[in-house]
Amino acid sequence: MLKVVCEDITKLKVDAIVNAANKSLLGGGGVDGAIHKAAGALLLQACKQLNGCQTGQAKITHGYNLPAKYIIHTVGPIYRFHDQAEDEQLLRYCYRNSLDLAKKYNLKTIAFSSISTGVYGYPKKEAAQIAVSTCKKWLADNGNLLEITFCVFDKENLNIYRQLLEK
Ligand code: AR6
């Protein structure tokens, strides 16, 4: 199942939330900053043990003070840093690798932030199309194993996801 909510992702009670991190995994601004602030200092300690993360890859930690049990940290592409096909591919990998990791941990519910659509500059509509199509395909390939929530933070993105999910 796929759905969209417009909320602060740090408030969601799901098995895992997906953080839009950077390669250092040591925190930053945007949703990453909000997650580190809400999860507490133990998250940073755990992230320091992970040795960073490549673009398109995903790593997992506990949720610490969050209502979510786990945090999956993925690193989206910086828009136009690579050519368009590569940007798209890397963003797809973020979703797919996060879902594979959730499956590996036997999780049932996962909520994604809109990876790369803030500081990293990915156009919201293009990013949402990639997010929805990748998740739909993953669910079809994996027997609808997970309940997937897209957690957006603004009306524009909410409307984009609503339209895509109605189809
Ligand atoms: N809950 C849900 N979504 C949020 C929240 C929140 N609390 N706060 C922001 N968003 P961004 P990126 C949305 O910039 O583009 C960080 O510094 C926001 O509206 O957080 O992948 C990292 O450390 C936007 O749609 O992530 C990296 O250096 C979306 O989250 C860099 O930014 C993603 O925006 C990653 O950039």
mmCIF file of C-alpha atoms and ligand atoms in Angstrom:
data_model
loop_
_atom_site.group_PDB
_atom_site.id
_atom_site.type_symbol
_atom_site.label_atom_id
_atom_site.label_comp_id
_atom_site.label_asym_id
_atom_site.label_seq_id
_atom_site.Cartn_x
_atom_site.Cartn_y
_atom_site.Cartn_z
ATOM 1 C CA MET A 1 0.000 0.000 0.000
ATOM 2 C CA LEU A 2 1.139 3.529 -0.826
ATOM 3 C CA LYS A 3 -0.092 6.727 0.807
ATOM 4 C CA VAL A 4 0.928 10.329 1.354
ATOM 5 C CA VAL A 5 0.810 12.460 4.504
ATOM 6 C CA CYS A 6 1.900 16.058 5.045
ATOM 7 C CA GLU A 7 3.651 16.013 8.412
ATOM 8 C CA ASP A 8 6.888 16.307 10.342
ATOM 9 C CA ILE A 9 8.453 12.888 9.718
ATOM 10 C CA THR A 10 9.972 12.818 13.217
ATOM 11 C CA LYS A 11 6.433 12.414 14.624
ATOM 12 C CA LEU A 12 5.528 9.284 12.655
ATOM 13 C CA LYS A 13 5.058 6.005 14.476
ATOM 14 C CA VAL A 14 6.259 3.574 11.829
ATOM 15 C CA ASP A 15 8.857 0.817 11.796
ATOM 16 C CA ALA A 16 11.299 3.028 9.892
ATOM 17 C CA ILE A 17 11.539 6.568 8.608
ATOM 18 C CA VAL A 18 13.893 7.350 5.742
ATOM 19 C CA ASN A 19 16.261 10.255 6.212
ATOM 20 C CA ALA A 20 17.571 12.388 3.335
ATOM 21 C CA ALA A 21 21.150 12.415 4.584
ATOM 22 C CA ASN A 22 24.509 13.414 3.111
ATOM 23 C CA LYS A 23 27.520 11.185 2.470
ATOM 24 C CA SER A 24 29.060 11.866 5.888
ATOM 25 C CA LEU A 25 25.907 10.645 7.717
ATOM 26 C CA LEU A 26 26.877 13.084 10.460
ATOM 27 C CA GLY A 27 23.799 15.286 10.253
ATOM 28 C CA GLY A 28 22.987 18.505 8.454
ATOM 29 C CA GLY A 29 20.040 20.819 7.851
ATOM 30 C CA GLY A 30 16.531 20.123 6.546
ATOM 31 C CA VAL A 31 14.914 16.831 7.438
ATOM 32 C CA ASP A 32 18.301 15.388 8.466
ATOM 33 C CA GLY A 33 18.747 18.135 11.072
ATOM 34 C CA ALA A 34 15.196 17.640 12.359
ATOM 35 C CA ILE A 35 15.724 13.870 12.699
ATOM 36 C CA HIS A 36 19.028 14.213 14.562
ATOM 37 C CA LYS A 37 17.520 16.817 16.887
ATOM 38 C CA ALA A 38 14.496 14.660 17.692
ATOM 39 C CA ALA A 39 16.346 11.332 17.934
ATOM 40 C CA GLY A 40 19.010 12.688 20.282
ATOM 41 C CA ALA A 41 22.787 12.470 20.621
ATOM 42 C CA LEU A 42 22.929 8.653 20.530
ATOM 43 C CA LEU A 43 21.982 8.817 16.855
ATOM 44 C CA LEU A 44 25.097 10.806 16.011
ATOM 45 C CA GLN A 45 27.207 8.324 17.967
ATOM 46 C CA ALA A 46 25.696 5.441 15.984
ATOM 47 C CA CYS A 47 26.158 7.284 12.677
ATOM 48 C CA LYS A 48 29.838 7.817 13.424
ATOM 49 C CA GLN A 49 30.304 4.030 13.347
ATOM 50 C CA LEU A 50 28.837 3.715 9.836
ATOM 51 C CA ASN A 51 31.734 5.221 7.852
ATOM 52 C CA GLY A 52 29.502 7.389 5.688
ATOM 53 C CA CYS A 53 27.310 6.316 2.788
ATOM 54 C CA GLN A 54 27.604 6.601 -0.980
ATOM 55 C CA THR A 55 24.958 8.364 -3.062
ATOM 56 C CA GLY A 56 22.088 5.963 -3.776
ATOM 57 C CA GLN A 57 23.011 3.629 -0.925
ATOM 58 C CA ALA A 58 21.228 3.206 2.441
ATOM 59 C CA LYS A 59 22.264 2.382 6.007
ATOM 60 C CA ILE A 60 20.169 1.736 9.118
ATOM 61 C CA THR A 61 20.265 2.801 12.773
ATOM 62 C CA HIS A 62 17.865 2.596 15.673
ATOM 63 C CA GLY A 63 15.368 5.429 16.081
ATOM 64 C CA TYR A 64 16.440 6.334 19.644
ATOM 65 C CA ASN A 65 14.066 9.031 20.960
ATOM 66 C CA LEU A 66 11.844 8.904 17.883
ATOM 67 C CA PRO A 67 8.511 7.074 17.797
ATOM 68 C CA ALA A 68 9.946 5.204 14.767
ATOM 69 C CA LYS A 69 11.901 2.050 15.639
ATOM 70 C CA TYR A 70 14.544 2.546 12.956
ATOM 71 C CA ILE A 71 15.988 5.262 10.778
ATOM 72 C CA ILE A 72 17.154 4.360 7.284
ATOM 73 C CA HIS A 73 19.682 6.913 6.086
ATOM 74 C CA THR A 74 19.986 7.318 2.343
ATOM 75 C CA VAL A 75 21.929 9.847 0.295
ATOM 76 C CA GLY A 76 20.118 11.356 -2.667
ATOM 77 C CA PRO A 77 21.812 12.813 -5.731
ATOM 78 C CA ILE A 78 22.550 16.525 -5.926
ATOM 79 C CA TYR A 79 20.426 17.599 -8.905
ATOM 80 C CA ARG A 80 22.459 18.092 -12.096
ATOM 81 C CA PHE A 81 25.675 16.958 -10.452
ATOM 82 C CA HIS A 82 25.540 13.962 -12.814
ATOM 83 C CA ASP A 83 23.736 13.707 -16.148
ATOM 84 C CA GLN A 84 19.966 13.330 -16.044
ATOM 85 C CA ALA A 85 19.849 9.561 -16.499
ATOM 86 C CA GLU A 86 22.362 9.085 -13.720
ATOM 87 C CA ASP A 87 20.507 11.441 -11.350
ATOM 88 C CA GLU A 88 17.333 9.459 -11.982
ATOM 89 C CA GLN A 89 19.041 6.141 -11.492
ATOM 90 C CA LEU A 90 20.651 7.263 -8.216
ATOM 91 C CA LEU A 91 17.331 8.512 -6.855
ATOM 92 C CA ARG A 92 15.712 5.176 -7.786
ATOM 93 C CA TYR A 93 18.505 3.366 -5.956
ATOM 94 C CA CYS A 94 17.785 5.403 -2.807
ATOM 95 C CA TYR A 95 14.201 4.135 -2.728
ATOM 96 C CA ARG A 96 15.018 0.580 -3.764
ATOM 97 C CA ASN A 97 17.938 0.143 -1.369
ATOM 98 C CA SER A 98 15.913 1.594 1.518
ATOM 99 C CA LEU A 99 13.065 -0.824 0.786
ATOM 100 C CA ASP A 100 15.464 -3.772 0.503
ATOM 101 C CA LEU A 101 16.952 -2.844 3.866
ATOM 102 C CA ALA A 102 13.475 -2.623 5.436
ATOM 103 C CA LYS A 103 12.709 -6.091 4.050
ATOM 104 C CA LYS A 104 15.968 -7.456 5.442
ATOM 105 C CA TYR A 105 14.967 -6.193 8.904
ATOM 106 C CA ASN A 106 11.442 -7.663 8.572
ATOM 107 C CA LEU A 107 9.828 -4.244 8.835
ATOM 108 C CA LYS A 108 6.203 -3.707 7.883
ATOM 109 C CA THR A 109 5.783 0.085 7.726
ATOM 110 C CA ILE A 110 8.132 2.683 6.266
ATOM 111 C CA ALA A 111 7.854 6.429 5.680
ATOM 112 C CA PHE A 112 10.007 8.269 3.144
ATOM 113 C CA SER A 113 10.960 11.912 3.242
ATOM 114 C CA SER A 114 11.130 13.514 -0.211
ATOM 115 C CA ILE A 115 14.753 12.700 -0.863
ATOM 116 C CA SER A 116 16.831 15.318 -2.741
ATOM 117 C CA THR A 117 13.950 17.811 -3.095
ATOM 118 C CA GLY A 118 15.279 20.393 -0.634
ATOM 119 C CA VAL A 119 18.886 21.592 -0.554
ATOM 120 C CA TYR A 120 19.828 19.054 -3.246
ATOM 121 C CA GLY A 121 17.471 20.778 -5.694
ATOM 122 C CA TYR A 122 15.668 17.889 -7.404
ATOM 123 C CA PRO A 123 12.428 19.198 -8.964
ATOM 124 C CA LYS A 124 9.568 17.957 -6.777
ATOM 125 C CA LYS A 125 7.413 16.570 -9.569
ATOM 126 C CA GLU A 126 10.214 14.594 -11.216
ATOM 127 C CA ALA A 127 11.388 13.278 -7.852
ATOM 128 C CA ALA A 128 7.843 12.228 -6.897
ATOM 129 C CA GLN A 129 7.359 10.377 -10.191
ATOM 130 C CA ILE A 130 10.566 8.453 -9.548
ATOM 131 C CA ALA A 131 9.602 7.768 -5.907
ATOM 132 C CA VAL A 132 6.115 6.488 -6.738
ATOM 133 C CA SER A 133 7.101 4.382 -9.754
ATOM 134 C CA THR A 134 10.057 2.802 -7.932
ATOM 135 C CA CYS A 135 7.988 1.959 -4.852
ATOM 136 C CA LYS A 136 5.101 0.583 -6.932
ATOM 137 C CA LYS A 137 7.445 -1.688 -8.828
ATOM 138 C CA TRP A 138 9.164 -2.814 -5.628
ATOM 139 C CA LEU A 139 5.808 -3.686 -4.028
ATOM 140 C CA ALA A 140 4.755 -5.649 -7.112
ATOM 141 C CA ASP A 141 8.076 -7.533 -7.089
ATOM 142 C CA ASN A 142 7.923 -8.192 -3.327
ATOM 143 C CA GLY A 143 4.336 -9.297 -2.740
ATOM 144 C CA ASN A 144 3.153 -5.977 -1.261
ATOM 145 C CA LEU A 145 5.344 -6.646 1.732
ATOM 146 C CA LEU A 146 5.441 -3.102 3.103
ATOM 147 C CA GLU A 147 3.067 -0.264 3.875
ATOM 148 C CA ILE A 148 4.798 2.765 2.351
ATOM 149 C CA THR A 149 4.044 6.353 3.361
ATOM 150 C CA PHE A 150 5.402 9.360 1.491
ATOM 151 C CA CYS A 151 5.864 12.033 4.124
ATOM 152 C CA VAL A 152 5.871 15.469 2.490
ATOM 153 C CA PHE A 153 6.275 18.821 4.189
ATOM 154 C CA ASP A 154 4.458 21.281 1.915
ATOM 155 C CA LYS A 155 1.141 21.626 0.056
ATOM 156 C CA GLU A 156 2.736 21.658 -3.397
ATOM 157 C CA ASN A 157 4.358 18.290 -2.837
ATOM 158 C CA LEU A 158 1.201 16.924 -1.198
ATOM 159 C CA ASN A 159 -0.808 17.746 -4.329
ATOM 160 C CA ILE A 160 1.852 16.217 -6.591
ATOM 161 C CA TYR A 161 1.762 12.925 -4.652
ATOM 162 C CA ARG A 162 -2.040 12.907 -4.413
ATOM 163 C CA GLN A 163 -2.307 13.178 -8.187
ATOM 164 C CA LEU A 164 0.274 10.457 -8.766
ATOM 165 C CA LEU A 165 -1.311 8.079 -6.254
ATOM 166 C CA GLU A 166 -4.811 8.528 -7.706
ATOM 167 C CA LYS A 167 -3.615 7.064 -10.998
HETATM 168 N N1 AR6 B 1 9.642 16.221 7.967
HETATM 169 C C1 AR6 B 1 9.395 15.837 6.686
HETATM 170 N N2 AR6 B 1 9.955 16.436 5.611
HETATM 171 C C2 AR6 B 1 10.787 17.474 5.837
HETATM 172 C C3 AR6 B 1 11.109 17.934 7.144
HETATM 173 C C4 AR6 B 1 10.495 17.255 8.240
HETATM 174 N N3 AR6 B 1 10.725 17.601 9.517
HETATM 175 N N4 AR6 B 1 11.980 18.973 7.021
HETATM 176 C C5 AR6 B 1 12.189 19.166 5.712
HETATM 177 N N5 AR6 B 1 11.473 18.269 4.982
HETATM 178 P P1 AR6 B 1 16.313 18.318 2.548
HETATM 179 P P2 AR6 B 1 17.905 16.946 0.448
HETATM 180 C C6 AR6 B 1 11.411 18.082 3.526
HETATM 181 O O1 AR6 B 1 16.942 19.620 2.174
HETATM 182 O O2 AR6 B 1 17.362 17.841 -0.596
HETATM 183 C C7 AR6 B 1 20.707 18.135 4.617
HETATM 184 O O3 AR6 B 1 21.468 19.185 5.126
HETATM 185 C C8 AR6 B 1 11.726 19.258 2.631
HETATM 186 O O4 AR6 B 1 10.569 20.060 2.432
HETATM 187 O O5 AR6 B 1 16.175 18.000 3.979
HETATM 188 O O6 AR6 B 1 17.965 15.471 0.172
HETATM 189 C C9 AR6 B 1 21.487 16.829 4.528
HETATM 190 O O7 AR6 B 1 22.416 16.696 5.572
HETATM 191 C C10 AR6 B 1 12.168 18.585 1.336
HETATM 192 O O8 AR6 B 1 11.050 18.338 0.468
HETATM 193 O O9 AR6 B 1 17.140 17.071 1.881
HETATM 194 C C11 AR6 B 1 22.151 16.935 3.192
HETATM 195 O O10 AR6 B 1 23.338 17.673 3.259
HETATM 196 C C12 AR6 B 1 12.714 17.242 1.788
HETATM 197 O O11 AR6 B 1 12.417 17.138 3.194
HETATM 198 C C13 AR6 B 1 21.132 17.686 2.346
HETATM 199 O O12 AR6 B 1 20.354 18.453 3.263
HETATM 200 C C14 AR6 B 1 14.195 17.055 1.587
HETATM 201 O O13 AR6 B 1 14.899 18.265 1.837
HETATM 202 C C15 AR6 B 1 20.194 16.734 1.640
HETATM 203 O O14 AR6 B 1 19.359 17.462 0.787
#
